[in-house]
mmCIF file of C-alpha atoms in Angstrom:
data_model
loop_
_atom_site.group_PDB
_atom_site.id
_atom_site.type_symbol
_atom_site.label_atom_id
_atom_site.label_comp_id
_atom_site.label_asym_id
_atom_site.label_seq_id
_atom_site.Cartn_x
_atom_site.Cartn_y
_atom_site.Cartn_z
ATOM 1 C CA VAL A 159 145.002 18.429 77.870
ATOM 2 C CA PRO A 160 141.265 19.200 77.692
ATOM 3 C CA LEU A 161 138.860 17.585 80.138
ATOM 4 C CA LEU A 162 135.911 16.627 77.942
ATOM 5 C CA ILE A 163 132.415 15.359 78.649
ATOM 6 C CA ASN A 164 130.198 14.777 75.607
ATOM 7 C CA ASN A 165 132.510 16.937 73.490
ATOM 8 C CA GLN A 166 132.172 19.814 75.952
ATOM 9 C CA ILE A 167 135.255 21.149 77.690
ATOM 10 C CA ILE A 168 134.810 21.255 81.474
ATOM 11 C CA GLY A 169 138.418 22.057 82.300
ATOM 12 C CA MET A 170 141.984 21.219 81.465
ATOM 13 C CA LEU A 171 144.939 19.307 82.771
ATOM 14 C CA ALA A 172 148.120 21.413 82.600
ATOM 15 C CA LEU A 173 151.575 19.932 83.018
ATOM 16 C CA ASP A 174 154.605 22.199 83.259
ATOM 17 C CA LYS A 175 158.295 21.399 83.152
ATOM 18 C CA HIS A 176 161.048 23.981 82.856
ATOM 19 C CA VAL A 177 163.087 21.773 80.514
ATOM 20 C CA PRO A 178 162.776 22.556 76.793
ATOM 21 C CA HIS A 179 161.345 19.732 74.636
ATOM 22 C CA PHE A 180 160.901 17.522 77.710
ATOM 23 C CA TYR A 181 157.532 16.065 76.747
ATOM 24 C CA ASN A 182 157.277 13.331 74.140
ATOM 25 C CA GLU A 183 154.515 11.154 72.670
ATOM 26 C CA THR A 184 154.527 8.848 75.708
ATOM 27 C CA HIS A 185 153.969 11.804 78.021
ATOM 28 C CA ALA A 186 151.095 12.978 75.788
ATOM 29 C CA ARG A 187 149.356 9.556 75.898
ATOM 30 C CA LEU A 188 149.831 9.371 79.655
ATOM 31 C CA ALA A 189 148.463 12.896 80.130
ATOM 32 C CA MET A 190 145.406 12.049 77.994
ATOM 33 C CA THR A 191 144.813 8.940 80.127
ATOM 34 C CA TYR A 192 145.060 11.026 83.301
ATOM 35 C CA ALA A 193 142.692 13.589 81.782
ATOM 36 C CA VAL A 194 140.063 10.923 81.056
ATOM 37 C CA HIS A 195 140.263 9.599 84.626
ATOM 38 C CA ALA A 196 140.198 13.123 86.077
ATOM 39 C CA THR A 197 137.157 13.999 83.948
ATOM 40 C CA ILE A 198 135.267 10.933 85.148
ATOM 41 C CA ALA A 199 136.147 11.682 88.776
ATOM 42 C CA ILE A 200 135.102 15.342 88.429
ATOM 43 C CA GLU A 201 131.808 14.452 86.754
ATOM 44 C CA ASN A 202 131.029 11.768 89.343
ATOM 45 C CA THR A 203 131.722 14.279 92.119
ATOM 46 C CA ARG A 204 129.482 16.885 90.465
ATOM 47 C CA LEU A 205 126.685 14.346 90.086
ATOM 48 C CA PHE A 206 127.071 13.243 93.703
ATOM 49 C CA GLU A 207 127.031 16.848 94.949
ATOM 50 C CA GLY A 208 123.931 17.570 92.883
ATOM 51 C CA SER A 209 122.188 14.459 94.198
ATOM 52 C CA ARG A 210 123.144 15.311 97.764
ATOM 53 C CA ARG A 211 121.903 18.901 97.370
ATOM 54 C CA GLN A 212 118.641 17.671 95.855
ATOM 55 C CA ALA A 213 118.194 15.143 98.687
ATOM 56 C CA GLN A 214 118.764 17.896 101.263
ATOM 57 C CA GLN A 215 116.231 20.143 99.548
ATOM 58 C CA LEU A 216 113.653 17.341 99.384
ATOM 59 C CA ALA A 217 114.237 16.567 103.065
ATOM 60 C CA THR A 218 113.689 20.245 103.877
ATOM 61 C CA LEU A 219 110.462 20.311 101.876
ATOM 62 C CA ASN A 220 109.302 17.127 103.634
ATOM 63 C CA GLN A 221 110.113 18.672 107.025
ATOM 64 C CA LEU A 222 108.293 21.842 105.991
ATOM 65 C CA ALA A 223 105.216 19.852 104.977
ATOM 66 C CA ARG A 224 105.142 18.150 108.384
ATOM 67 C CA GLU A 225 105.688 21.462 110.191
ATOM 68 C CA ILE A 226 102.939 23.425 108.452
ATOM 69 C CA THR A 227 100.246 20.765 108.699
ATOM 70 C CA GLY A 228 98.892 22.259 111.921
ATOM 71 C CA VAL A 229 99.227 25.950 111.010
ATOM 72 C CA LEU A 230 95.809 27.569 110.632
ATOM 73 C CA GLU A 231 96.618 31.238 109.918
ATOM 74 C CA ILE A 232 97.632 32.069 106.342
ATOM 75 C CA LYS A 233 100.183 34.726 107.378
ATOM 76 C CA ASP A 234 101.840 32.313 109.834
ATOM 77 C CA LEU A 235 101.897 29.578 107.212
ATOM 78 C CA CYS A 236 103.346 31.864 104.540
ATOM 79 C CA ASN A 237 106.016 33.205 106.913
ATOM 80 C CA ILE A 238 107.188 29.692 107.770
ATOM 81 C CA VAL A 239 107.236 28.658 104.113
ATOM 82 C CA ALA A 240 109.058 31.810 102.935
ATOM 83 C CA LYS A 241 111.762 31.514 105.600
ATOM 84 C CA ARG A 242 112.316 27.790 105.059
ATOM 85 C CA ILE A 243 112.475 28.075 101.277
ATOM 86 C CA GLY A 244 114.911 30.974 101.504
ATOM 87 C CA LEU A 245 117.220 29.020 103.800
ATOM 88 C CA ALA A 246 116.932 25.674 102.026
ATOM 89 C CA PHE A 247 117.496 26.960 98.513
ATOM 90 C CA GLY A 248 119.768 29.926 99.243
ATOM 91 C CA TYR A 249 117.467 32.618 97.878
ATOM 92 C CA LEU A 250 118.187 36.184 98.940
ATOM 93 C CA ASN A 251 114.520 37.034 99.170
ATOM 94 C CA VAL A 252 111.301 35.011 99.154
ATOM 95 C CA SER A 253 107.916 36.705 98.937
ATOM 96 C CA ILE A 254 104.508 35.092 98.970
ATOM 97 C CA LEU A 255 101.624 37.097 97.599
ATOM 98 C CA THR A 256 98.029 35.961 97.277
ATOM 99 C CA ALA A 257 95.540 37.222 94.730
ATOM 100 C CA ASN A 258 92.241 38.712 95.803
ATOM 101 C CA TRP A 259 90.113 38.049 92.745
ATOM 102 C CA THR A 260 87.296 40.323 93.910
ATOM 103 C CA THR A 261 89.372 43.444 94.482
ATOM 104 C CA ARG A 262 92.013 42.507 91.891
ATOM 105 C CA ARG A 263 94.796 43.108 94.397
ATOM 106 C CA LEU A 264 97.885 41.143 95.274
ATOM 107 C CA ILE A 265 98.345 40.873 99.026
ATOM 108 C CA LEU A 266 101.783 40.344 100.537
ATOM 109 C CA GLN A 267 101.444 37.492 102.998
ATOM 110 C CA ALA A 268 105.119 36.914 103.760
ATOM 111 C CA ASN A 269 108.516 38.275 102.849
ATOM 112 C CA ALA A 270 111.717 36.730 104.138
ATOM 113 C CA GLY A 271 115.285 37.548 103.244
ATOM 114 C CA ILE A 272 117.676 40.434 103.001
ATOM 115 C CA ASP A 273 115.281 42.908 101.387
ATOM 116 C CA VAL A 274 112.114 42.812 103.487
ATOM 117 C CA ASP A 275 110.813 46.058 101.949
ATOM 118 C CA PHE A 276 111.326 44.785 98.392
ATOM 119 C CA VAL A 277 107.640 44.186 97.619
ATOM 120 C CA ARG A 278 105.950 46.485 100.121
ATOM 121 C CA SER A 279 103.498 48.987 98.733
ATOM 122 C CA PRO A 280 104.743 52.576 98.955
ATOM 123 C CA VAL A 281 101.239 53.595 100.039
ATOM 124 C CA GLY A 282 100.280 52.139 103.398
ATOM 125 C CA GLY A 283 103.094 49.594 103.581
ATOM 126 C CA ASP A 284 100.696 46.635 103.727
ATOM 127 C CA GLY A 285 102.121 44.996 100.624
ATOM 128 C CA ALA A 286 98.862 45.232 98.681
ATOM 129 C CA ARG A 287 99.217 46.049 95.022
ATOM 130 C CA GLU A 288 96.353 47.557 93.085
ATOM 131 C CA LEU A 289 96.345 46.229 89.553
ATOM 132 C CA ASP A 290 94.369 47.414 86.583
ATOM 133 C CA ASP A 291 92.710 44.721 84.473
ATOM 134 C CA GLY A 292 95.792 44.400 82.264
ATOM 135 C CA GLY A 293 98.166 44.120 85.227
ATOM 136 C CA PHE A 294 96.048 41.508 86.941
ATOM 137 C CA ARG A 295 95.760 39.475 83.716
ATOM 138 C CA ARG A 296 99.552 39.655 83.296
ATOM 139 C CA PHE A 297 99.982 38.434 86.884
ATOM 140 C CA VAL A 298 97.598 35.515 86.301
ATOM 141 C CA ALA A 299 99.306 34.634 82.999
ATOM 142 C CA ALA A 300 102.774 34.826 84.570
ATOM 143 C CA ALA A 301 101.694 32.678 87.517
ATOM 144 C CA ALA A 302 100.170 30.088 85.189
ATOM 145 C CA ASP A 303 103.302 30.077 83.026
ATOM 146 C CA ALA A 304 105.534 29.683 86.096
ATOM 147 C CA ALA A 305 103.422 26.782 87.327
ATOM 148 C CA VAL A 306 103.946 24.794 84.132
ATOM 149 C CA GLY A 307 107.235 26.221 82.880
ATOM 150 C CA ASP A 308 110.625 24.533 82.818
ATOM 151 C CA HIS A 309 112.478 25.410 86.031
ATOM 152 C CA ALA A 310 115.400 23.008 85.627
ATOM 153 C CA GLY A 311 117.889 25.888 85.694
ATOM 154 C CA ASP A 312 116.291 27.658 88.694
#
């Protein structure tokens, strides 16, 4: 029996009996009733888990805001933020880069996660990225798009 929410199948209820022609119309109605109740319980649990996860993430962000209030060095601040975000949201890697508008370079301020060398510059290892005018414009456009884009699925 399909488990349906808004005409979308989220699972199924399977009943097995090793007796040929065992199931009748009464069994079918009962199974459909069970399926409706199971679907409601599953969806309620999913919603609760999502709400709980969101509450935990908001609490982490609130804690982070309190923690970084007194940090005065940008590298220290970015390191705290990168580590906390990685842990709170389960990201494998979090990098924070700042744009130097004068030199048109991206400067790695923090990188936390499993791949610390992921964004490091091959020349010098300081994380700075030289960008031509087109590359810098693409970075600015991508950052602006990310700031206003839909991140519901992120």
